Amino acid sequence: MGSVMSDIILSVTIFAGTMFVLIFAGMVLVKREVIKKEVMIRIIISIAVFVVIYWGSGFVIGWREFNVYVQAIEFLAAVIGAGCYWIGSNKR
């Protein structure tokens, strides 16, 4: 049980660090007017949607053994989910 908890803590720490770096880089790009603030918010939320779907898909699928095809389905589901958010949040 201890290793599962340490894996979760490590995953959350890596995710938080990555999001901090992305947000900082996004703020720099927004200040230099390379991208708009709305686009940066969409990028961050798309990444968060990808991570939530990727981590949550294993629980939803319920497959306990390692299988390359199941891993591919989980990854593609996360990509499709993040892409659907990206396209759906476009205000054009």
PDB file of C-alpha atoms in Angstrom:
ATOM      1  CA  MET A   1       0.000   0.000   0.000  1.00  0.00           C
ATOM      2  CA  GLY A   2       2.881   2.326   0.723  1.00  0.00           C
ATOM      3  CA  SER A   3       4.243   2.066  -2.800  1.00  0.00           C
ATOM      4  CA  VAL A   4       0.879   2.927  -4.330  1.00  0.00           C
ATOM      5  CA  MET A   5       0.618   6.041  -2.191  1.00  0.00           C
ATOM      6  CA  SER A   6       4.173   7.091  -3.022  1.00  0.00           C
ATOM      7  CA  ASP A   7       3.428   6.581  -6.738  1.00  0.00           C
ATOM      8  CA  ILE A   8       0.359   8.793  -6.443  1.00  0.00           C
ATOM      9  CA  ILE A   9       2.306  11.481  -4.600  1.00  0.00           C
ATOM     10  CA  LEU A  10       5.090  11.330  -7.191  1.00  0.00           C
ATOM     11  CA  SER A  11       2.578  11.547 -10.056  1.00  0.00           C
ATOM     12  CA  VAL A  12       0.801  14.528  -8.515  1.00  0.00           C
ATOM     13  CA  THR A  13       4.134  16.251  -7.859  1.00  0.00           C
ATOM     14  CA  ILE A  14       5.319  15.738 -11.438  1.00  0.00           C
ATOM     15  CA  PHE A  15       1.970  16.931 -12.798  1.00  0.00           C
ATOM     16  CA  ALA A  16       1.987  20.021 -10.570  1.00  0.00           C
ATOM     17  CA  GLY A  17       5.566  20.851 -11.550  1.00  0.00           C
ATOM     18  CA  THR A  18       4.815  20.443 -15.236  1.00  0.00           C
ATOM     19  CA  MET A  19       1.707  22.598 -14.974  1.00  0.00           C
ATOM     20  CA  PHE A  20       3.697  25.277 -13.109  1.00  0.00           C
ATOM     21  CA  VAL A  21       6.306  25.374 -15.886  1.00  0.00           C
ATOM     22  CA  LEU A  22       3.616  25.499 -18.588  1.00  0.00           C
ATOM     23  CA  ILE A  23       1.709  28.262 -16.820  1.00  0.00           C
ATOM     24  CA  PHE A  24       4.904  30.284 -16.337  1.00  0.00           C
ATOM     25  CA  ALA A  25       5.862  29.842 -19.996  1.00  0.00           C
ATOM     26  CA  GLY A  26       2.318  30.773 -21.009  1.00  0.00           C
ATOM     27  CA  MET A  27       2.410  33.936 -18.929  1.00  0.00           C
ATOM     28  CA  VAL A  28       5.652  34.951 -20.635  1.00  0.00           C
ATOM     29  CA  LEU A  29       4.138  34.314 -24.064  1.00  0.00           C
ATOM     30  CA  VAL A  30       1.004  36.271 -23.150  1.00  0.00           C
ATOM     31  CA  LYS A  31       3.065  39.220 -21.897  1.00  0.00           C
ATOM     32  CA  ARG A  32       5.048  39.261 -25.142  1.00  0.00           C
ATOM     33  CA  GLU A  33       1.734  39.065 -27.020  1.00  0.00           C
ATOM     34  CA  VAL A  34       2.729  35.906 -28.883  1.00  0.00           C
ATOM     35  CA  ILE A  35      -0.534  34.195 -27.911  1.00  0.00           C
ATOM     36  CA  LYS A  36      -3.765  35.409 -26.365  1.00  0.00           C
ATOM     37  CA  LYS A  37      -4.742  34.716 -22.769  1.00  0.00           C
ATOM     38  CA  GLU A  38      -7.793  32.725 -23.863  1.00  0.00           C
ATOM     39  CA  VAL A  39      -5.640  30.387 -25.941  1.00  0.00           C
ATOM     40  CA  MET A  40      -3.307  29.800 -23.010  1.00  0.00           C
ATOM     41  CA  ILE A  41      -6.236  28.925 -20.760  1.00  0.00           C
ATOM     42  CA  ARG A  42      -7.509  26.493 -23.406  1.00  0.00           C
ATOM     43  CA  ILE A  43      -4.069  24.863 -23.607  1.00  0.00           C
ATOM     44  CA  ILE A  44      -3.844  24.365 -19.853  1.00  0.00           C
ATOM     45  CA  ILE A  45      -7.364  22.964 -19.587  1.00  0.00           C
ATOM     46  CA  SER A  46      -6.736  20.639 -22.552  1.00  0.00           C
ATOM     47  CA  ILE A  47      -3.657  19.241 -20.831  1.00  0.00           C
ATOM     48  CA  ALA A  48      -5.609  18.789 -17.607  1.00  0.00           C
ATOM     49  CA  VAL A  49      -8.411  16.995 -19.501  1.00  0.00           C
ATOM     50  CA  PHE A  50      -5.829  14.708 -21.121  1.00  0.00           C
ATOM     51  CA  VAL A  51      -4.270  13.816 -17.761  1.00  0.00           C
ATOM     52  CA  VAL A  52      -7.600  13.198 -16.026  1.00  0.00           C
ATOM     53  CA  ILE A  53      -8.844  10.942 -18.825  1.00  0.00           C
ATOM     54  CA  TYR A  54      -5.526   9.082 -19.079  1.00  0.00           C
ATOM     55  CA  TRP A  55      -5.274   8.414 -15.345  1.00  0.00           C
ATOM     56  CA  GLY A  56      -8.974   7.731 -14.918  1.00  0.00           C
ATOM     57  CA  SER A  57      -9.392   5.425 -17.886  1.00  0.00           C
ATOM     58  CA  GLY A  58      -7.660   2.528 -16.148  1.00  0.00           C
ATOM     59  CA  PHE A  59     -10.250   2.651 -13.387  1.00  0.00           C
ATOM     60  CA  VAL A  60     -13.133   2.875 -15.845  1.00  0.00           C
ATOM     61  CA  ILE A  61     -11.854   0.077 -18.090  1.00  0.00           C
ATOM     62  CA  GLY A  62     -11.105  -2.133 -15.092  1.00  0.00           C
ATOM     63  CA  TRP A  63      -8.413  -4.190 -16.795  1.00  0.00           C
ATOM     64  CA  ARG A  64      -5.961  -5.429 -14.153  1.00  0.00           C
ATOM     65  CA  GLU A  65      -3.339  -7.084 -16.373  1.00  0.00           C
ATOM     66  CA  PHE A  66      -0.895  -5.143 -18.506  1.00  0.00           C
ATOM     67  CA  ASN A  67      -1.948  -5.170 -22.122  1.00  0.00           C
ATOM     68  CA  VAL A  68      -0.434  -3.046 -24.861  1.00  0.00           C
ATOM     69  CA  TYR A  69      -3.766  -2.685 -26.633  1.00  0.00           C
ATOM     70  CA  VAL A  70      -5.526  -1.466 -23.504  1.00  0.00           C
ATOM     71  CA  GLN A  71      -2.719   1.047 -22.924  1.00  0.00           C
ATOM     72  CA  ALA A  72      -3.124   2.266 -26.505  1.00  0.00           C
ATOM     73  CA  ILE A  73      -6.881   2.629 -26.023  1.00  0.00           C
ATOM     74  CA  GLU A  74      -6.329   4.628 -22.825  1.00  0.00           C
ATOM     75  CA  PHE A  75      -3.855   6.949 -24.567  1.00  0.00           C
ATOM     76  CA  LEU A  76      -6.054   7.447 -27.625  1.00  0.00           C
ATOM     77  CA  ALA A  77      -9.109   8.091 -25.442  1.00  0.00           C
ATOM     78  CA  ALA A  78      -7.158  10.825 -23.638  1.00  0.00           C
ATOM     79  CA  VAL A  79      -5.999  12.366 -26.925  1.00  0.00           C
ATOM     80  CA  ILE A  80      -9.514  12.304 -28.341  1.00  0.00           C
ATOM     81  CA  GLY A  81     -10.981  13.775 -25.143  1.00  0.00           C
ATOM     82  CA  ALA A  82      -8.457  16.623 -25.051  1.00  0.00           C
ATOM     83  CA  GLY A  83      -9.003  17.238 -28.763  1.00  0.00           C
ATOM     84  CA  CYS A  84     -12.761  17.359 -28.310  1.00  0.00           C
ATOM     85  CA  TYR A  85     -12.326  19.928 -25.549  1.00  0.00           C
ATOM     86  CA  TRP A  86      -9.953  21.968 -27.732  1.00  0.00           C
ATOM     87  CA  ILE A  87     -12.339  22.014 -30.681  1.00  0.00           C
ATOM     88  CA  GLY A  88     -15.438  22.542 -28.545  1.00  0.00           C
ATOM     89  CA  SER A  89     -13.941  25.490 -26.674  1.00  0.00           C
ATOM     90  CA  ASN A  90     -13.103  27.396 -29.857  1.00  0.00           C
ATOM     91  CA  LYS A  91     -15.249  30.553 -29.961  1.00  0.00           C
ATOM     92  CA  ARG A  92     -15.113  31.288 -33.666  1.00  0.00           C
TER      93      ARG A  92
END
